[in-house]
Amino acid sequence: QVQLVESGGGLVQAGGSLRLSCAASGLTFSTYAMGWFRQAPGKEREFVAAISWSSGNTYYADSVKARFTISRNNAKNTVYLQMNSLKPEDTAVYYCAAKTSRGAPMTFPGSYGYWGQGTQVTVSS
């Protein structure tokens, strides 16, 4: 049974930082590209960042580029999202996901077949 468990969310002031972690089990983690998505109240789930299985390629939404960094440790079956210079508009539930559709876009939620339960990030102004 595949499990993705996010942690590290919380309440932070604007300009602050958080580091999200996503621990994976039940799959050969090192063979999956991984992504982070977020969903704010009343909005659709949106792409944040993604990383290839080998960490050779990373992808970011324009809104987080230069502020967020995605990384992974295949030995620990964990993917991370370092979030710096946080803004109130970053407030959302953040989800990690494992990409199961080979050749599909990294930015498309439908490309990912396994999802975590999410972790809340709240940025106060």
PDB file of C-alpha atoms in Angstrom:
ATOM      1  CA  GLN A   1       0.000   0.000   0.000  1.00  0.00           C
ATOM      2  CA  VAL A   2       1.450   3.323  -1.080  1.00  0.00           C
ATOM      3  CA  GLN A   3       1.603   6.011   1.565  1.00  0.00           C
ATOM      4  CA  LEU A   4       2.794   9.594   1.236  1.00  0.00           C
ATOM      5  CA  VAL A   5       2.893  11.503   4.510  1.00  0.00           C
ATOM      6  CA  GLU A   6       3.552  15.235   4.548  1.00  0.00           C
ATOM      7  CA  SER A   7       4.872  17.146   7.531  1.00  0.00           C
ATOM      8  CA  GLY A   8       6.357  20.523   8.361  1.00  0.00           C
ATOM      9  CA  GLY A   9       3.408  22.789   7.765  1.00  0.00           C
ATOM     10  CA  GLY A  10       2.332  25.457  10.202  1.00  0.00           C
ATOM     11  CA  LEU A  11       1.770  29.138  10.817  1.00  0.00           C
ATOM     12  CA  VAL A  12       4.501  31.578   9.830  1.00  0.00           C
ATOM     13  CA  GLN A  13       4.750  35.318   9.344  1.00  0.00           C
ATOM     14  CA  ALA A  14       5.240  36.812   5.913  1.00  0.00           C
ATOM     15  CA  GLY A  15       8.900  36.696   4.950  1.00  0.00           C
ATOM     16  CA  GLY A  16       9.506  33.574   6.988  1.00  0.00           C
ATOM     17  CA  SER A  17      10.468  30.062   5.949  1.00  0.00           C
ATOM     18  CA  LEU A  18       9.156  26.537   6.270  1.00  0.00           C
ATOM     19  CA  ARG A  19      10.462  23.185   5.127  1.00  0.00           C
ATOM     20  CA  LEU A  20       7.937  20.565   4.120  1.00  0.00           C
ATOM     21  CA  SER A  21       8.812  16.879   4.038  1.00  0.00           C
ATOM     22  CA  CYS A  22       7.014  13.998   2.396  1.00  0.00           C
ATOM     23  CA  ALA A  23       7.905  10.468   3.470  1.00  0.00           C
ATOM     24  CA  ALA A  24       6.991   7.739   1.006  1.00  0.00           C
ATOM     25  CA  SER A  25       6.443   4.034   1.555  1.00  0.00           C
ATOM     26  CA  GLY A  26       5.020   1.138  -0.406  1.00  0.00           C
ATOM     27  CA  LEU A  27       6.630   2.120  -3.703  1.00  0.00           C
ATOM     28  CA  THR A  28      10.072   2.103  -5.271  1.00  0.00           C
ATOM     29  CA  PHE A  29      10.554   5.762  -4.484  1.00  0.00           C
ATOM     30  CA  SER A  30      13.712   6.260  -6.518  1.00  0.00           C
ATOM     31  CA  THR A  31      11.882   5.435  -9.759  1.00  0.00           C
ATOM     32  CA  TYR A  32       9.146   8.063  -9.376  1.00  0.00           C
ATOM     33  CA  ALA A  33       9.181  11.728 -10.210  1.00  0.00           C
ATOM     34  CA  MET A  34       7.642  13.641  -7.311  1.00  0.00           C
ATOM     35  CA  GLY A  35       5.642  16.815  -7.140  1.00  0.00           C
ATOM     36  CA  TRP A  36       4.225  19.345  -4.717  1.00  0.00           C
ATOM     37  CA  PHE A  37       0.840  20.921  -5.280  1.00  0.00           C
ATOM     38  CA  ARG A  38      -1.273  23.279  -3.199  1.00  0.00           C
ATOM     39  CA  GLN A  39      -4.908  24.154  -2.830  1.00  0.00           C
ATOM     40  CA  ALA A  40      -6.270  27.292  -1.252  1.00  0.00           C
ATOM     41  CA  PRO A  41      -9.904  27.562  -0.096  1.00  0.00           C
ATOM     42  CA  GLY A  42     -12.232  28.012  -3.044  1.00  0.00           C
ATOM     43  CA  LYS A  43      -9.467  27.461  -5.585  1.00  0.00           C
ATOM     44  CA  GLU A  44      -8.332  24.586  -7.731  1.00  0.00           C
ATOM     45  CA  ARG A  45      -5.306  22.509  -6.869  1.00  0.00           C
ATOM     46  CA  GLU A  46      -2.262  24.071  -8.484  1.00  0.00           C
ATOM     47  CA  PHE A  47       1.229  22.938  -9.327  1.00  0.00           C
ATOM     48  CA  VAL A  48       4.054  24.206  -7.126  1.00  0.00           C
ATOM     49  CA  ALA A  49       7.195  22.202  -7.934  1.00  0.00           C
ATOM     50  CA  ALA A  50       8.370  18.847  -9.227  1.00  0.00           C
ATOM     51  CA  ILE A  51      11.577  16.848  -9.374  1.00  0.00           C
ATOM     52  CA  SER A  52      12.663  13.980 -11.587  1.00  0.00           C
ATOM     53  CA  TRP A  53      13.510  10.579 -10.133  1.00  0.00           C
ATOM     54  CA  SER A  54      17.239  11.318 -10.298  1.00  0.00           C
ATOM     55  CA  SER A  55      17.002  14.954  -9.112  1.00  0.00           C
ATOM     56  CA  GLY A  56      18.459  15.920 -12.462  1.00  0.00           C
ATOM     57  CA  ASN A  57      15.524  18.098 -13.381  1.00  0.00           C
ATOM     58  CA  THR A  58      13.392  20.419 -11.298  1.00  0.00           C
ATOM     59  CA  TYR A  59      10.323  22.410 -12.263  1.00  0.00           C
ATOM     60  CA  TYR A  60       8.646  25.358 -10.554  1.00  0.00           C
ATOM     61  CA  ALA A  61       5.529  27.438 -10.886  1.00  0.00           C
ATOM     62  CA  ASP A  62       6.372  31.011 -11.788  1.00  0.00           C
ATOM     63  CA  SER A  63       4.778  32.196  -8.545  1.00  0.00           C
ATOM     64  CA  VAL A  64       7.322  30.319  -6.399  1.00  0.00           C
ATOM     65  CA  LYS A  65      10.420  30.372  -8.583  1.00  0.00           C
ATOM     66  CA  ALA A  66      13.484  31.691  -6.723  1.00  0.00           C
ATOM     67  CA  ARG A  67      11.679  31.343  -3.378  1.00  0.00           C
ATOM     68  CA  PHE A  68      10.978  27.595  -3.154  1.00  0.00           C
ATOM     69  CA  THR A  69      13.383  24.699  -3.653  1.00  0.00           C
ATOM     70  CA  ILE A  70      12.399  21.087  -4.193  1.00  0.00           C
ATOM     71  CA  SER A  71      14.831  18.290  -3.380  1.00  0.00           C
ATOM     72  CA  ARG A  72      14.786  14.597  -2.615  1.00  0.00           C
ATOM     73  CA  ASN A  73      16.759  11.979  -0.740  1.00  0.00           C
ATOM     74  CA  ASN A  74      16.177   8.604  -2.369  1.00  0.00           C
ATOM     75  CA  ALA A  75      17.987   6.813   0.445  1.00  0.00           C
ATOM     76  CA  LYS A  76      15.396   8.179   2.872  1.00  0.00           C
ATOM     77  CA  ASN A  77      12.406   7.909   0.506  1.00  0.00           C
ATOM     78  CA  THR A  78      11.683  11.558   1.177  1.00  0.00           C
ATOM     79  CA  VAL A  79      11.017  14.653  -0.898  1.00  0.00           C
ATOM     80  CA  TYR A  80      11.335  18.163   0.506  1.00  0.00           C
ATOM     81  CA  LEU A  81      10.051  21.614  -0.263  1.00  0.00           C
ATOM     82  CA  GLN A  82      12.059  24.472   1.204  1.00  0.00           C
ATOM     83  CA  MET A  83       9.910  27.592   1.197  1.00  0.00           C
ATOM     84  CA  ASN A  84      11.536  30.968   1.780  1.00  0.00           C
ATOM     85  CA  SER A  85      10.226  34.536   1.647  1.00  0.00           C
ATOM     86  CA  LEU A  86       6.725  33.276   2.238  1.00  0.00           C
ATOM     87  CA  LYS A  87       3.788  35.464   1.293  1.00  0.00           C
ATOM     88  CA  PRO A  88       0.172  35.434   2.494  1.00  0.00           C
ATOM     89  CA  GLU A  89      -0.848  34.176  -0.950  1.00  0.00           C
ATOM     90  CA  ASP A  90       1.176  31.016  -0.304  1.00  0.00           C
ATOM     91  CA  THR A  91      -1.416  30.020   2.283  1.00  0.00           C
ATOM     92  CA  ALA A  92      -2.876  26.659   1.257  1.00  0.00           C
ATOM     93  CA  VAL A  93      -2.912  22.963   1.950  1.00  0.00           C
ATOM     94  CA  TYR A  94       0.227  21.496   0.404  1.00  0.00           C
ATOM     95  CA  TYR A  95       0.192  18.009  -1.072  1.00  0.00           C
ATOM     96  CA  CYS A  96       2.995  15.801  -2.274  1.00  0.00           C
ATOM     97  CA  ALA A  97       2.367  13.356  -5.076  1.00  0.00           C
ATOM     98  CA  ALA A  98       4.108  10.581  -6.998  1.00  0.00           C
ATOM     99  CA  LYS A  99       3.962  10.798 -10.778  1.00  0.00           C
ATOM    100  CA  THR A 100       2.573   7.613 -12.301  1.00  0.00           C
ATOM    101  CA  SER A 101       1.936   8.678 -15.904  1.00  0.00           C
ATOM    102  CA  ARG A 102       5.161   8.460 -17.884  1.00  0.00           C
ATOM    103  CA  GLY A 103       5.475  11.121 -20.513  1.00  0.00           C
ATOM    104  CA  ALA A 104       2.669  13.239 -19.060  1.00  0.00           C
ATOM    105  CA  PRO A 105       3.338  16.847 -18.031  1.00  0.00           C
ATOM    106  CA  MET A 106       5.051  17.329 -14.690  1.00  0.00           C
ATOM    107  CA  THR A 107       2.772  20.266 -13.918  1.00  0.00           C
ATOM    108  CA  PHE A 108      -0.532  18.449 -14.428  1.00  0.00           C
ATOM    109  CA  PRO A 109      -2.232  16.985 -11.328  1.00  0.00           C
ATOM    110  CA  GLY A 110      -3.675  14.171 -13.443  1.00  0.00           C
ATOM    111  CA  SER A 111      -0.140  12.907 -14.096  1.00  0.00           C
ATOM    112  CA  TYR A 112       0.141  11.877 -10.452  1.00  0.00           C
ATOM    113  CA  GLY A 113      -1.519   8.736  -9.167  1.00  0.00           C
ATOM    114  CA  TYR A 114      -0.477   8.770  -5.521  1.00  0.00           C
ATOM    115  CA  TRP A 115      -1.217  11.642  -3.163  1.00  0.00           C
ATOM    116  CA  GLY A 116      -0.623  12.482   0.456  1.00  0.00           C
ATOM    117  CA  GLN A 117      -3.242  13.863   2.830  1.00  0.00           C
ATOM    118  CA  GLY A 118      -1.778  17.339   2.804  1.00  0.00           C
ATOM    119  CA  THR A 119      -0.298  19.729   5.341  1.00  0.00           C
ATOM    120  CA  GLN A 120      -1.612  23.208   6.091  1.00  0.00           C
ATOM    121  CA  VAL A 121       0.622  26.215   5.515  1.00  0.00           C
ATOM    122  CA  THR A 122      -0.659  29.546   6.777  1.00  0.00           C
ATOM    123  CA  VAL A 123       1.256  32.762   6.176  1.00  0.00           C
ATOM    124  CA  SER A 124       0.141  35.762   8.186  1.00  0.00           C
ATOM    125  CA  SER A 125       0.648  39.330   6.986  1.00  0.00           C
TER     126      SER A 125
END
